[in-house]
mmCIF file of C-alpha atoms in Angstrom:
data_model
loop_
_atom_site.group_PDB
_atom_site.id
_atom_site.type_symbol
_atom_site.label_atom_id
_atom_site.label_comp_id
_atom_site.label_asym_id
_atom_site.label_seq_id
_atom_site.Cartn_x
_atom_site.Cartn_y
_atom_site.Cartn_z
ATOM 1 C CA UNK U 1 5.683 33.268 -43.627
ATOM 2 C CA UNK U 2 8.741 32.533 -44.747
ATOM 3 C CA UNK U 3 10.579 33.831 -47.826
ATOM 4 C CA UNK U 4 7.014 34.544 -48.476
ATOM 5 C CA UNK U 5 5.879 31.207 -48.595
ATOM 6 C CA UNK U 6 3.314 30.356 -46.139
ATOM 7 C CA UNK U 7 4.075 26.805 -44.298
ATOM 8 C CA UNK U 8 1.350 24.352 -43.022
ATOM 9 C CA UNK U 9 2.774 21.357 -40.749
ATOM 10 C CA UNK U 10 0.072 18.040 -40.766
ATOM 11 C CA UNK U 11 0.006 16.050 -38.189
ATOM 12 C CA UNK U 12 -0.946 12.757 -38.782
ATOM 13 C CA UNK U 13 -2.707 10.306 -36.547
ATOM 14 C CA UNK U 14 -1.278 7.353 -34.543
ATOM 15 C CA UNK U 15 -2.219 6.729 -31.247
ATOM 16 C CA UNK U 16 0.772 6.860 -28.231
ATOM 17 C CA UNK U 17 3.279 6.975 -31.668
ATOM 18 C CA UNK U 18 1.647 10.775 -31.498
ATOM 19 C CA UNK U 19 4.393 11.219 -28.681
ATOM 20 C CA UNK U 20 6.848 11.415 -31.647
ATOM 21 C CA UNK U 21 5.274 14.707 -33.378
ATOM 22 C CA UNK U 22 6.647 16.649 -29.575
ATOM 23 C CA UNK U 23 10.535 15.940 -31.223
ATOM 24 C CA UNK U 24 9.265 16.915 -35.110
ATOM 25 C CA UNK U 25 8.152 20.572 -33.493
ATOM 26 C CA UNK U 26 10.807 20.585 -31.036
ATOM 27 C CA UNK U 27 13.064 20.604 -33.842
ATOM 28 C CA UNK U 28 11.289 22.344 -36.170
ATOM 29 C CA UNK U 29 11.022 25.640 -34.199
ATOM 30 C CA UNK U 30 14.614 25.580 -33.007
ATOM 31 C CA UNK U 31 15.596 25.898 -36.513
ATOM 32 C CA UNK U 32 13.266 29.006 -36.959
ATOM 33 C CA UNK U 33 10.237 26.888 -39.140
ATOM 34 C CA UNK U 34 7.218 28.025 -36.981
ATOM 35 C CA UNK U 35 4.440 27.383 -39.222
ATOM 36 C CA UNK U 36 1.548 29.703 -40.508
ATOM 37 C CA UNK U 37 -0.962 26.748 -40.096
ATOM 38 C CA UNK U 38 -0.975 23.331 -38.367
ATOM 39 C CA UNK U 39 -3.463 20.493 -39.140
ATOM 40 C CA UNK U 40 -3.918 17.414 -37.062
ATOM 41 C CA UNK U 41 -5.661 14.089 -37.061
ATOM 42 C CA UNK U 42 -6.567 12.192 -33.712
ATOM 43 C CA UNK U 43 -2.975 12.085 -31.847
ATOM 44 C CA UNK U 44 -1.892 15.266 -34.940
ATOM 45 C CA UNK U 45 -4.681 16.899 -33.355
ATOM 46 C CA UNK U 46 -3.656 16.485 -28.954
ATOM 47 C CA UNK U 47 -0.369 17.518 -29.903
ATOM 48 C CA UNK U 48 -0.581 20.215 -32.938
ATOM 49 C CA UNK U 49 -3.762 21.688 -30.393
ATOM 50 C CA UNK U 50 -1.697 22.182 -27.588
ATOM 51 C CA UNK U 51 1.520 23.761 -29.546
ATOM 52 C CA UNK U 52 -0.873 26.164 -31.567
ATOM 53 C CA UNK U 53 -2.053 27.049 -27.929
ATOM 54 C CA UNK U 54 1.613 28.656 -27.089
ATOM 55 C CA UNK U 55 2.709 25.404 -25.068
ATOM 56 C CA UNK U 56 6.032 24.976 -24.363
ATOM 57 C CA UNK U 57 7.612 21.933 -25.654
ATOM 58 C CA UNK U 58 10.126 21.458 -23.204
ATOM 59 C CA UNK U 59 7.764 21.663 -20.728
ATOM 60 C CA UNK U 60 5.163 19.792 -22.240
ATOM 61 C CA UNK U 61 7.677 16.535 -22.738
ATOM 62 C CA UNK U 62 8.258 16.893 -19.448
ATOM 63 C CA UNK U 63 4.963 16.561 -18.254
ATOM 64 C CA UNK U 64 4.715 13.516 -20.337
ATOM 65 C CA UNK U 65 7.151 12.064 -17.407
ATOM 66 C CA UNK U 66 4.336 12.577 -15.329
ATOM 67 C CA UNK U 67 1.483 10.639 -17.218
ATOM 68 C CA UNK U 68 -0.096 7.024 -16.106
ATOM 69 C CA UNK U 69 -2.618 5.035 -17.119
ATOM 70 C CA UNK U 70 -4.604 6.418 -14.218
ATOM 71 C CA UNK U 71 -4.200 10.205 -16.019
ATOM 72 C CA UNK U 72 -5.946 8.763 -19.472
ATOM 73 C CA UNK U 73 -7.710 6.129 -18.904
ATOM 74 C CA UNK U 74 -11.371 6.243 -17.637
ATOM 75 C CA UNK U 75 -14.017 3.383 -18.052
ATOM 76 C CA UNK U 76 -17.287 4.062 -20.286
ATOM 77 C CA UNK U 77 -20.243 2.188 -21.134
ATOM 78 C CA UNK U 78 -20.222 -0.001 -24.204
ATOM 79 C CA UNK U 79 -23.430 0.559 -24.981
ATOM 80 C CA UNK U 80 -22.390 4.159 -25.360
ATOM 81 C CA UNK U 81 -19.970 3.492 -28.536
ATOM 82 C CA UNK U 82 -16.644 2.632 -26.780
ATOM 83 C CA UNK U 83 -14.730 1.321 -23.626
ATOM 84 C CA UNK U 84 -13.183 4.550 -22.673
ATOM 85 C CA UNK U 85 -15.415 7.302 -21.992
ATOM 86 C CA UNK U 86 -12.431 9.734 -23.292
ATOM 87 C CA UNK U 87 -13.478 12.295 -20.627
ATOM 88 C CA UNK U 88 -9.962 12.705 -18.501
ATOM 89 C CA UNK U 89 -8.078 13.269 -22.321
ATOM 90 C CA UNK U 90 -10.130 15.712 -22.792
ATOM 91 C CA UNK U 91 -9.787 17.338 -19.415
ATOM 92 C CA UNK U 92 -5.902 17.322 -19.752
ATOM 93 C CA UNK U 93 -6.273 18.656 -23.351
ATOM 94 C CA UNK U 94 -8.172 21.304 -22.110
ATOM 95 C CA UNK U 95 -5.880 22.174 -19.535
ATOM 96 C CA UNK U 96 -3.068 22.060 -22.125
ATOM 97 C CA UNK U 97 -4.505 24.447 -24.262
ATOM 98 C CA UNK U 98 -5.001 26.667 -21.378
ATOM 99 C CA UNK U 99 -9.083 25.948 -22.335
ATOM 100 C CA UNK U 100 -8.878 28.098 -25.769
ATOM 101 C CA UNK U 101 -10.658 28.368 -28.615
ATOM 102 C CA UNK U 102 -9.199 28.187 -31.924
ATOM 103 C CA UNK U 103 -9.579 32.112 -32.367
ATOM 104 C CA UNK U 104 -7.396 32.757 -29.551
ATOM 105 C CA UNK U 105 -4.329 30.514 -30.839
ATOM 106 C CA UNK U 106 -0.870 31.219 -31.357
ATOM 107 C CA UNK U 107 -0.792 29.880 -34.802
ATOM 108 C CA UNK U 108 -3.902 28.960 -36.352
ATOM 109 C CA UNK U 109 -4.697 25.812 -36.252
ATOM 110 C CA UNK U 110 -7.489 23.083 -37.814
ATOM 111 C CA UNK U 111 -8.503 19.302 -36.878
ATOM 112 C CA UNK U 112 -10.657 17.020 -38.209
ATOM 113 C CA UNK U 113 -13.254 14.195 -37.505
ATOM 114 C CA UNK U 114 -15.405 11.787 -38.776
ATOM 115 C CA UNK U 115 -19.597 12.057 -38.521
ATOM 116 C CA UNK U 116 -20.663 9.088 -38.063
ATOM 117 C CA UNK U 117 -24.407 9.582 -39.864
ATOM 118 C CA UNK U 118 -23.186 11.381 -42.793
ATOM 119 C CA UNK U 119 -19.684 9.616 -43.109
ATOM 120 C CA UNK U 120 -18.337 12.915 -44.039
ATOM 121 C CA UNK U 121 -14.994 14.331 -42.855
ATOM 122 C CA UNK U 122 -15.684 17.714 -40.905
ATOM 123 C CA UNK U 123 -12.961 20.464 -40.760
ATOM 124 C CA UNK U 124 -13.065 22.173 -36.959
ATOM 125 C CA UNK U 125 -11.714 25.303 -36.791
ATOM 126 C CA UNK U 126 -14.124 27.148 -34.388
ATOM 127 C CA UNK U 127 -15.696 26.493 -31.144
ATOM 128 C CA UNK U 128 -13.525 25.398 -28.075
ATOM 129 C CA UNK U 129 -10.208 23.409 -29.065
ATOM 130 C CA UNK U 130 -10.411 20.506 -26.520
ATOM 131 C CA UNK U 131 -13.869 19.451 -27.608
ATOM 132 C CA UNK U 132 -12.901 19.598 -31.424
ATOM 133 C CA UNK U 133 -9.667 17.214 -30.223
ATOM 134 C CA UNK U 134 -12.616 15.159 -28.409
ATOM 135 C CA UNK U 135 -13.527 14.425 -31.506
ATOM 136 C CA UNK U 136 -11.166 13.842 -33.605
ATOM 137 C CA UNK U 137 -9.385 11.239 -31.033
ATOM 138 C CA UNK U 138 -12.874 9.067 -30.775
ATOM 139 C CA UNK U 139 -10.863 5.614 -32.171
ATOM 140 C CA UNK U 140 -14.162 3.839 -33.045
ATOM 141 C CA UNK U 141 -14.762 1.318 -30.582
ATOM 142 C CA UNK U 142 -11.834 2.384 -28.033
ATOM 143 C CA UNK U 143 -13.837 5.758 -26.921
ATOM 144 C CA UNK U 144 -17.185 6.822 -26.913
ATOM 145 C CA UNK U 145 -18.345 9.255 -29.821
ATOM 146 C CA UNK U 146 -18.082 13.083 -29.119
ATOM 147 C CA UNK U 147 -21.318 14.737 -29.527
ATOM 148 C CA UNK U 148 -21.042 18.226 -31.042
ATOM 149 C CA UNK U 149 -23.884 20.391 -32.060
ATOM 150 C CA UNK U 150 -26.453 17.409 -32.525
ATOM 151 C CA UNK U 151 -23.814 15.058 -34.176
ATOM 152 C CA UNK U 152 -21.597 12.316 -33.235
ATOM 153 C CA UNK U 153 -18.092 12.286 -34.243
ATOM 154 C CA UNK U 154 -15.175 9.751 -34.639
ATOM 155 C CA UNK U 155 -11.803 9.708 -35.368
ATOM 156 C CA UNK U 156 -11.117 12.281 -38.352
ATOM 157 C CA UNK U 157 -8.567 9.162 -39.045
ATOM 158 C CA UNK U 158 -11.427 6.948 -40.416
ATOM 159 C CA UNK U 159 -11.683 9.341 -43.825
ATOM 160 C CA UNK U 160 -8.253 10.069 -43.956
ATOM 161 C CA UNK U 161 -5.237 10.522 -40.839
ATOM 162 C CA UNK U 162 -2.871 12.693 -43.138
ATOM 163 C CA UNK U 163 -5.167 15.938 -43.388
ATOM 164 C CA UNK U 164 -2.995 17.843 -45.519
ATOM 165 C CA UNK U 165 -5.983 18.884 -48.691
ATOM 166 C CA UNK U 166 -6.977 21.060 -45.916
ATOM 167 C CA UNK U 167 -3.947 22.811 -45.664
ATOM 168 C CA UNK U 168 -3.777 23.735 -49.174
ATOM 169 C CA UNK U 169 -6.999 25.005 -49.038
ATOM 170 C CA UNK U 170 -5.794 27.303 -46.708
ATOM 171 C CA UNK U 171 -3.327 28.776 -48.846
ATOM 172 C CA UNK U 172 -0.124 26.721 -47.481
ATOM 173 C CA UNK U 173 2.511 26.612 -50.292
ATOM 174 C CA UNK U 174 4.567 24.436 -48.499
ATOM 175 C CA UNK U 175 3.192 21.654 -46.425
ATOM 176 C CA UNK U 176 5.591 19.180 -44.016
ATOM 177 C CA UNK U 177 3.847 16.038 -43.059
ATOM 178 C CA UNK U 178 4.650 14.258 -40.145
ATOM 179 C CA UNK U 179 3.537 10.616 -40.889
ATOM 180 C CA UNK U 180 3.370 8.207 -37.953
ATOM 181 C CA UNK U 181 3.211 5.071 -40.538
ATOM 182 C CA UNK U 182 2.159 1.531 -39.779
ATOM 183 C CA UNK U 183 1.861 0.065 -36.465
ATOM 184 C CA UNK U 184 4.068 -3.307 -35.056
ATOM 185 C CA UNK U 185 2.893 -6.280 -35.798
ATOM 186 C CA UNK U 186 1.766 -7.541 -32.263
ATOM 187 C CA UNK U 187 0.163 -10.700 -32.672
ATOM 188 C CA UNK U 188 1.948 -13.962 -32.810
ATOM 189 C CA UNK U 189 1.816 -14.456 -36.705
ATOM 190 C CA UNK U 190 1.854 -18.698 -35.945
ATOM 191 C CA UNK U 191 -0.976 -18.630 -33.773
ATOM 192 C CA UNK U 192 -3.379 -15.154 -35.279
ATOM 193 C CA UNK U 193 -7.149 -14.976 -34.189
ATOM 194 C CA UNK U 194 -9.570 -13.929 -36.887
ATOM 195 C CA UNK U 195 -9.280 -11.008 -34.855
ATOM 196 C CA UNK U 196 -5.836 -9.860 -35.444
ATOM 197 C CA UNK U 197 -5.832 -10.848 -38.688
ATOM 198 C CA UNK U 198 -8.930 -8.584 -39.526
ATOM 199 C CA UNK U 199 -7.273 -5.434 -37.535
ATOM 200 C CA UNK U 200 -3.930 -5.938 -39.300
ATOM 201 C CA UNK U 201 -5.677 -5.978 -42.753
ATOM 202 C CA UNK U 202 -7.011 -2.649 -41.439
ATOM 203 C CA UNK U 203 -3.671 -1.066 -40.479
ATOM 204 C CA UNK U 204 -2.052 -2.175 -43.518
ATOM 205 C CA UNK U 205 -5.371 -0.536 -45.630
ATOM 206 C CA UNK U 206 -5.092 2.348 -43.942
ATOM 207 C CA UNK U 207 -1.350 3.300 -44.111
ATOM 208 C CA UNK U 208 -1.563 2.600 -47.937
ATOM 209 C CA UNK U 209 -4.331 5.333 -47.910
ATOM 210 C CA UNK U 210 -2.190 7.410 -45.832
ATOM 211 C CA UNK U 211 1.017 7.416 -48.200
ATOM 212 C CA UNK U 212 -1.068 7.958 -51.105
ATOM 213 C CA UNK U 213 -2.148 11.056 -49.238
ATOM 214 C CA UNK U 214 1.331 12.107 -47.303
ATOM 215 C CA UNK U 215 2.517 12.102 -50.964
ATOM 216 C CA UNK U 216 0.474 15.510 -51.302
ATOM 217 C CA UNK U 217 2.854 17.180 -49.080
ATOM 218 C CA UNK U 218 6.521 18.413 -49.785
ATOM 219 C CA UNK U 219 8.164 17.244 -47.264
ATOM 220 C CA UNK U 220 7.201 13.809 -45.009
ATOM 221 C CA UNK U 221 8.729 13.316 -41.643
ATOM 222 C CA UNK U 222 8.050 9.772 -41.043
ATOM 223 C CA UNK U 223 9.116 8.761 -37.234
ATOM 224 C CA UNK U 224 9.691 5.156 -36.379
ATOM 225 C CA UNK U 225 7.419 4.754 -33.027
ATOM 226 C CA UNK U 226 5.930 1.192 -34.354
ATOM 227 C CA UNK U 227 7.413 0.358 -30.850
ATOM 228 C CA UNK U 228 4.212 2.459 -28.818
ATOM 229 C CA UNK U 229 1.128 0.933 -28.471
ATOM 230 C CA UNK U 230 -2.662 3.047 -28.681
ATOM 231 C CA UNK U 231 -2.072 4.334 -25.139
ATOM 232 C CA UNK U 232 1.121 3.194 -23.966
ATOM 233 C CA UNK U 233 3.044 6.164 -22.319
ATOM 234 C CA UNK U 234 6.605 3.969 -21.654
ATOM 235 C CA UNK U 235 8.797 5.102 -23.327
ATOM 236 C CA UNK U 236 7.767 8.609 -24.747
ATOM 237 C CA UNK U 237 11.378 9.664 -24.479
ATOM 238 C CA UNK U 238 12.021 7.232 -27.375
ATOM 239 C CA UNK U 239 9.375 8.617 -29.068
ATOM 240 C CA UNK U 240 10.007 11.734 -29.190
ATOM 241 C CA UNK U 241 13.863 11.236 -30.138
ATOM 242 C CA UNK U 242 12.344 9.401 -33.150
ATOM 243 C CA UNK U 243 10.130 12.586 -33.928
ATOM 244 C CA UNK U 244 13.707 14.794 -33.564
ATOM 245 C CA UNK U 245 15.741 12.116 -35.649
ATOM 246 C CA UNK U 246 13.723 12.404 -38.395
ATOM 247 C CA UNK U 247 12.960 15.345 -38.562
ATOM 248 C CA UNK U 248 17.095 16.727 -38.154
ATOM 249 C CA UNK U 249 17.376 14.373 -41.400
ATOM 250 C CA UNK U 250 14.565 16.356 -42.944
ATOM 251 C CA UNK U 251 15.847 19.834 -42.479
ATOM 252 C CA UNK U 252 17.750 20.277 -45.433
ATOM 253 C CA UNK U 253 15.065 19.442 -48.054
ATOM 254 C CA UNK U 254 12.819 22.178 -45.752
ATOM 255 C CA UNK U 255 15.134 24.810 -45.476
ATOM 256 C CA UNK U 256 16.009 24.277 -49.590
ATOM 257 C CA UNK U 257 12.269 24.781 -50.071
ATOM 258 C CA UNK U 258 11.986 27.603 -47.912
ATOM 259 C CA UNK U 259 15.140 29.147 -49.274
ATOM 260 C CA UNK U 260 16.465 29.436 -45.645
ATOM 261 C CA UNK U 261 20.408 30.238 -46.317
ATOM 262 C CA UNK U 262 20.579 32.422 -43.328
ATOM 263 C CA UNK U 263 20.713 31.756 -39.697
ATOM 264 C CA UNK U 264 17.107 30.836 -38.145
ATOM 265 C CA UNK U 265 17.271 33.490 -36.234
ATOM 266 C CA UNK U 266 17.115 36.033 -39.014
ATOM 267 C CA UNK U 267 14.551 34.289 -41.125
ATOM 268 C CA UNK U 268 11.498 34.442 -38.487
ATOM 269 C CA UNK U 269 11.922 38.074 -37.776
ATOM 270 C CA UNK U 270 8.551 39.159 -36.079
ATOM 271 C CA UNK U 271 6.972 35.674 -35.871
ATOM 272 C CA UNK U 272 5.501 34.851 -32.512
ATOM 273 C CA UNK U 273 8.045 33.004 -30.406
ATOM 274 C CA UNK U 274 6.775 29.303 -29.230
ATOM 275 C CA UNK U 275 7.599 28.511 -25.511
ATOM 276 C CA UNK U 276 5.510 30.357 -23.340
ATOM 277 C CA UNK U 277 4.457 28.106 -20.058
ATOM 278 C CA UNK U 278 0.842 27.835 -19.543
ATOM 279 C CA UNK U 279 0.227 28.350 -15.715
ATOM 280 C CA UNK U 280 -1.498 25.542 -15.619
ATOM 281 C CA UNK U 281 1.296 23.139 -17.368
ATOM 282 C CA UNK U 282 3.299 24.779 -14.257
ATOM 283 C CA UNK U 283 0.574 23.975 -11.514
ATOM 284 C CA UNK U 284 0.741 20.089 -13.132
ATOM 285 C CA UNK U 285 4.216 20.256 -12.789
ATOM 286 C CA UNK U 286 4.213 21.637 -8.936
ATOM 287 C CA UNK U 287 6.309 24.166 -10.167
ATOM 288 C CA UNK U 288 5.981 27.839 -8.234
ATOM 289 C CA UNK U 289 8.901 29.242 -8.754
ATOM 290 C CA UNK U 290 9.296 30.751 -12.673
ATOM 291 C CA UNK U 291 10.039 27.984 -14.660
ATOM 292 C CA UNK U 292 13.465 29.692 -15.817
ATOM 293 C CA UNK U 293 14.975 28.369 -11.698
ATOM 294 C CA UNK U 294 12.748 25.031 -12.642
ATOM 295 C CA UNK U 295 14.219 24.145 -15.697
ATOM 296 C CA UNK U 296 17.715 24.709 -15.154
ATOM 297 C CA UNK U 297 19.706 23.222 -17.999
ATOM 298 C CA UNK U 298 16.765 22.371 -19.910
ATOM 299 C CA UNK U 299 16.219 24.618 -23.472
ATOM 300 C CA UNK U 300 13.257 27.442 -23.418
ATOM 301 C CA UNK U 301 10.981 26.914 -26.751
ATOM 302 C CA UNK U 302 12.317 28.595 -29.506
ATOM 303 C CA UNK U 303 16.138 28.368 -28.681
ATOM 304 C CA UNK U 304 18.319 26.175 -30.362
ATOM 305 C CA UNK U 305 19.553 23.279 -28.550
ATOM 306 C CA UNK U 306 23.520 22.865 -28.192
#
């Protein structure tokens, strides 16, 4: 906590614009706002998994670098509920999250997903963390359905991509949104197919339920990555910035909230640092040597960049 107020951080869902939540935390936590709780949504939940884990961010944007279509991408069977089998996500989520559960994170941490035979939003927050992402990453149609304990799941974004109700359930008094907004406009708007026209409808329904609900929060970070695409990688260093731009114009309204007039440094006295590499985020990275002689020049989670 802070000041005594506890602080929940939502991540919303977005697709590849999820690269832009890596610059909100990067930013957040070298300002001292590690939060109590973090809730994600589809892309909220990849990213707010693996920081919750311990991950650090540094070294987690740099593995982005690394990412192809070949390291996401696997073929599945229509008739199975979706093109992409979701499998090799899942794999590098798990690997990530150094193959927790979500007893064993850093900070605790909560996703959700949509049941497709109840249409009911469920809240994970036991079990193992990469099958709970599994989950709540399914876009309908894109990957197959996660099957968890006799039920089959789809993006938690279907019911509602800002989860921050659950976050005040938990007791947060302070909740920061991170709100990935509306996608670009991709079609040719002279020449639409019935097609584009019915998916653009969709985004635009869908972010209007989204504001309605990132207006529950205190403070929304929204990031401009309209320029990503559902699984385009390019140009994740843009992304990101836009996470860390935002968020740097956000940090006065959170630190007036939080009553943070000292330094960072003195206001998370005996939080758990972020920033700790996962050996296997080093293995990815061919990196044997400790990742202090790796990284030289680049910022260890939870300092303050210059």
């Amino acid at each position: 906590m802070i000041h005594g107020k506890k602080v929940g951080l939502c991540l919303g869902s977005g697709g590849a614009r999820g690269l832009a939540h890596v610059g909100v935390l990067q930013v957040l936590e070298e300002n001292g706002i590690v939060p109590d709780i973090i809730s994600g949504c589809s892309a909220g939940a990849i990213f707010g998994s693996i920081y919750a884990a311990g991950t650090n961010l540094y070294l987690l944007e740099k593995y982005l670098g690394t990412v192809d279509a070949t390291t996401i991408i696997d073929l599945g069977i229509p008739n199975q509920g979706g093109f992409l089998s979701g499998d090799k996500i899942e794999e590098v989520v798990m690997t990530l999250t150094h193959d927790l559960s979500f007893h064993e994170t850093r900070i605790p941490f909560v996703c959700i997903a949509t049941d497709l035979m109840t249409g009911e939003m469920r809240v994970f927050e036991e079990g193992k963390l990469h099958r709970a992402v599994r989950a709540s990453m399914a876009v309908p149609g894109v990957f197959s359905p996660a099957l968890i304990d006799g039920h089959y799941y789809v993006d938690g974004g279907v019911i509602e991509e800002l989860p921050v109700d659950v976050l005040r359930a938990r007791g947060a008094d302070v909740v920061i949104t991170s709100d990935l907004g509306i996608k670009r406009n991709f079609f040719d708007p002279e020449h639409p197919s019935p097609i584009d026209i019915l998916r653009r409808s969709s985004d635009i329904m869908q972010a209007n339920l989204t504001r309605r609900q990132a207006d529950k929060g205190d403070v929304i970070i929204r990031p401009d990555a309209s320029f990503m695409g559902l699984l385009k990688i390019n140009g994740y260093e843009e992304s990101v910035e836009a996470g860390r731009q935002k968020a740097t114009e956000a940090l006065p309204r959170i630190r007036e909230l939080l009553g943070m007039d000292a330094p960072a440094s003195e206001q998370q006295e005996g939080l758990p640092q972020g920033g700790e590499a996962l050996p296997h985020i080093r293995e990815l990275l061919g990196m044997d040597a400790p990742a202090s002689e790796q990284q030289e020049g680049l910022p260890q989670g939870g300092e303050a960049l210059a």
